[in-house]
Amino acid sequence: MTAISLGPSPARRDALARRIRLLVAATIAYNGIEAIVALAAGTLASSTALIGFGLDSVIEVSSAAAVAWQFSARDHAVREAREQRTLRIIAVSFFVLALYVTVDSIRALTGTGEADRSVTGIVLAALSLAIMPFLSAAQRRAGRELGSATAVADSKQTLLCTYLSAVLLIGLLANLLLGWSWADPIAALVIAAVALKEGRDAWQGKGCCAPSSTGSLGVKSEAGQCGCASGCACC
């Protein structure tokens, strides 16, 4: 026995699209400021971790801008048409981030330079750790309800930024308090692996159950499993 579950009404889709546009705008604004502060502080402290964090913020802005471009269209059909291209942009940004973090981590582990202390970096990392989870969760909820793979994929990149904030904070504090210069690059390699996986999922369109071109109905089984795709994160 199966039950037919209707997707969001047109009015609800429009409301969710407006919410996603606002969340994306907030993400772009915050990450823009974050990138400037991190790159400046990283340059002053000769910190590859801080510079890498700043470059991650630049990538996050590009990902959010891609989603903003998709949702700038008022028509739902146009937004759906832009879905695949936007997913590819998000996937590429994940791959670039994974590559940079990996290369930077290897350089740090081989002892290429030592970073100075950075109180500014510690404050920035702590602030991002407090803000990013809320932005990510709000966008992920809206994206899942709307059935937008791009919104969900972008929310995952925002969540990845949260992980990087934690890695940066631990690394800077370890450098300040314990002198453990190896802690940051080891944790960053784990983040790089996560970024690679998320990039692959975004490229394959696994971030969410987007409505199919044949209709907006989703079929659910008795067990509540989503029938639109395997491994669906939205349903």
PDB file of C-alpha atoms in Angstrom, residues 91-194:
ATOM      1  CA  ALA A  91      30.443  20.512  -6.614  1.00  0.00           C
ATOM      2  CA  VAL A  92      33.461  22.187  -8.234  1.00  0.00           C
ATOM      3  CA  SER A  93      33.779  24.548  -5.260  1.00  0.00           C
ATOM      4  CA  PHE A  94      33.837  21.515  -2.927  1.00  0.00           C
ATOM      5  CA  PHE A  95      36.573  19.894  -5.043  1.00  0.00           C
ATOM      6  CA  VAL A  96      38.658  23.085  -5.050  1.00  0.00           C
ATOM      7  CA  LEU A  97      38.283  23.381  -1.293  1.00  0.00           C
ATOM      8  CA  ALA A  98      39.307  19.743  -0.750  1.00  0.00           C
ATOM      9  CA  LEU A  99      42.355  20.167  -2.990  1.00  0.00           C
ATOM     10  CA  TYR A 100      43.505  23.347  -1.283  1.00  0.00           C
ATOM     11  CA  VAL A 101      43.032  22.010   2.257  1.00  0.00           C
ATOM     12  CA  THR A 102      44.907  18.810   1.360  1.00  0.00           C
ATOM     13  CA  VAL A 103      47.865  20.622  -0.207  1.00  0.00           C
ATOM     14  CA  ASP A 104      47.983  23.162   2.627  1.00  0.00           C
ATOM     15  CA  SER A 105      47.804  20.427   5.267  1.00  0.00           C
ATOM     16  CA  ILE A 106      50.677  18.486   3.673  1.00  0.00           C
ATOM     17  CA  ARG A 107      52.751  21.656   3.562  1.00  0.00           C
ATOM     18  CA  ALA A 108      52.042  22.287   7.249  1.00  0.00           C
ATOM     19  CA  LEU A 109      52.894  18.704   8.214  1.00  0.00           C
ATOM     20  CA  THR A 110      56.222  18.913   6.383  1.00  0.00           C
ATOM     21  CA  GLY A 111      57.132  21.945   8.465  1.00  0.00           C
ATOM     22  CA  THR A 112      56.823  24.711   5.874  1.00  0.00           C
ATOM     23  CA  GLY A 113      56.839  27.787   8.102  1.00  0.00           C
ATOM     24  CA  GLU A 114      55.424  28.438  11.580  1.00  0.00           C
ATOM     25  CA  ALA A 115      52.451  30.665  12.244  1.00  0.00           C
ATOM     26  CA  ASP A 116      52.449  33.414  14.856  1.00  0.00           C
ATOM     27  CA  ARG A 117      49.686  33.730  17.430  1.00  0.00           C
ATOM     28  CA  SER A 118      46.475  35.345  16.208  1.00  0.00           C
ATOM     29  CA  VAL A 119      43.862  36.498  18.712  1.00  0.00           C
ATOM     30  CA  THR A 120      41.846  37.919  15.819  1.00  0.00           C
ATOM     31  CA  GLY A 121      41.800  34.489  14.196  1.00  0.00           C
ATOM     32  CA  ILE A 122      40.617  32.820  17.411  1.00  0.00           C
ATOM     33  CA  VAL A 123      37.751  35.317  17.805  1.00  0.00           C
ATOM     34  CA  LEU A 124      36.761  34.936  14.151  1.00  0.00           C
ATOM     35  CA  ALA A 125      36.768  31.123  14.333  1.00  0.00           C
ATOM     36  CA  ALA A 126      34.673  31.143  17.515  1.00  0.00           C
ATOM     37  CA  LEU A 127      32.172  33.577  15.987  1.00  0.00           C
ATOM     38  CA  SER A 128      31.824  31.477  12.831  1.00  0.00           C
ATOM     39  CA  LEU A 129      31.394  28.342  14.933  1.00  0.00           C
ATOM     40  CA  ALA A 130      28.434  30.022  16.649  1.00  0.00           C
ATOM     41  CA  ILE A 131      26.748  31.495  13.542  1.00  0.00           C
ATOM     42  CA  MET A 132      27.246  28.983  10.706  1.00  0.00           C
ATOM     43  CA  PRO A 133      25.263  26.023  12.146  1.00  0.00           C
ATOM     44  CA  PHE A 134      22.105  28.137  12.354  1.00  0.00           C
ATOM     45  CA  LEU A 135      22.429  29.405   8.776  1.00  0.00           C
ATOM     46  CA  SER A 136      23.097  25.884   7.524  1.00  0.00           C
ATOM     47  CA  ALA A 137      20.176  24.298   9.399  1.00  0.00           C
ATOM     48  CA  ALA A 138      17.693  26.968   8.292  1.00  0.00           C
ATOM     49  CA  GLN A 139      18.683  26.672   4.634  1.00  0.00           C
ATOM     50  CA  ARG A 140      18.703  22.871   4.760  1.00  0.00           C
ATOM     51  CA  ARG A 141      15.146  22.769   6.176  1.00  0.00           C
ATOM     52  CA  ALA A 142      13.845  25.162   3.533  1.00  0.00           C
ATOM     53  CA  GLY A 143      15.692  23.356   0.746  1.00  0.00           C
ATOM     54  CA  ARG A 144      14.369  19.949   1.779  1.00  0.00           C
ATOM     55  CA  GLU A 145      10.785  21.156   1.972  1.00  0.00           C
ATOM     56  CA  LEU A 146      11.093  22.865  -1.395  1.00  0.00           C
ATOM     57  CA  GLY A 147      12.851  19.847  -2.910  1.00  0.00           C
ATOM     58  CA  SER A 148      15.907  21.849  -4.009  1.00  0.00           C
ATOM     59  CA  ALA A 149      19.149  19.882  -4.303  1.00  0.00           C
ATOM     60  CA  THR A 150      21.155  23.081  -4.727  1.00  0.00           C
ATOM     61  CA  ALA A 151      19.855  24.690  -1.526  1.00  0.00           C
ATOM     62  CA  VAL A 152      20.615  21.501   0.434  1.00  0.00           C
ATOM     63  CA  ALA A 153      24.066  21.179  -1.160  1.00  0.00           C
ATOM     64  CA  ASP A 154      24.881  24.803  -0.341  1.00  0.00           C
ATOM     65  CA  SER A 155      23.699  24.279   3.248  1.00  0.00           C
ATOM     66  CA  LYS A 156      26.152  21.375   3.474  1.00  0.00           C
ATOM     67  CA  GLN A 157      28.973  23.645   2.377  1.00  0.00           C
ATOM     68  CA  THR A 158      27.953  26.129   5.064  1.00  0.00           C
ATOM     69  CA  LEU A 159      28.044  23.254   7.563  1.00  0.00           C
ATOM     70  CA  LEU A 160      31.481  22.291   6.255  1.00  0.00           C
ATOM     71  CA  CYS A 161      32.552  25.865   6.991  1.00  0.00           C
ATOM     72  CA  THR A 162      31.433  25.192  10.567  1.00  0.00           C
ATOM     73  CA  TYR A 163      33.721  22.167  10.735  1.00  0.00           C
ATOM     74  CA  LEU A 164      36.585  24.216   9.347  1.00  0.00           C
ATOM     75  CA  SER A 165      35.865  26.877  11.970  1.00  0.00           C
ATOM     76  CA  ALA A 166      36.237  24.215  14.670  1.00  0.00           C
ATOM     77  CA  VAL A 167      39.440  22.922  13.077  1.00  0.00           C
ATOM     78  CA  LEU A 168      40.849  26.438  12.850  1.00  0.00           C
ATOM     79  CA  LEU A 169      39.893  27.244  16.443  1.00  0.00           C
ATOM     80  CA  ILE A 170      41.483  24.045  17.771  1.00  0.00           C
ATOM     81  CA  GLY A 171      44.618  24.630  15.707  1.00  0.00           C
ATOM     82  CA  LEU A 172      45.038  28.249  16.776  1.00  0.00           C
ATOM     83  CA  LEU A 173      44.374  27.430  20.438  1.00  0.00           C
ATOM     84  CA  ALA A 174      46.732  24.445  20.320  1.00  0.00           C
ATOM     85  CA  ASN A 175      49.414  26.655  18.805  1.00  0.00           C
ATOM     86  CA  LEU A 176      48.790  29.343  21.411  1.00  0.00           C
ATOM     87  CA  LEU A 177      48.512  27.143  24.515  1.00  0.00           C
ATOM     88  CA  LEU A 178      50.346  23.882  23.771  1.00  0.00           C
ATOM     89  CA  GLY A 179      52.547  24.485  20.773  1.00  0.00           C
ATOM     90  CA  TRP A 180      50.958  21.562  18.872  1.00  0.00           C
ATOM     91  CA  SER A 181      51.523  22.722  15.310  1.00  0.00           C
ATOM     92  CA  TRP A 182      50.455  19.344  13.845  1.00  0.00           C
ATOM     93  CA  ALA A 183      46.885  19.329  15.255  1.00  0.00           C
ATOM     94  CA  ASP A 184      45.387  21.666  12.649  1.00  0.00           C
ATOM     95  CA  PRO A 185      46.641  19.945   9.446  1.00  0.00           C
ATOM     96  CA  ILE A 186      45.652  16.465  10.687  1.00  0.00           C
ATOM     97  CA  ALA A 187      42.068  17.564  11.387  1.00  0.00           C
ATOM     98  CA  ALA A 188      42.000  19.539   8.128  1.00  0.00           C
ATOM     99  CA  LEU A 189      42.755  16.367   6.146  1.00  0.00           C
ATOM    100  CA  VAL A 190      39.574  14.831   7.578  1.00  0.00           C
ATOM    101  CA  ILE A 191      37.632  17.911   6.483  1.00  0.00           C
ATOM    102  CA  ALA A 192      39.150  17.592   3.003  1.00  0.00           C
ATOM    103  CA  ALA A 193      37.827  14.031   2.770  1.00  0.00           C
ATOM    104  CA  VAL A 194      34.354  15.223   3.787  1.00  0.00           C
TER     105      VAL A 194
END
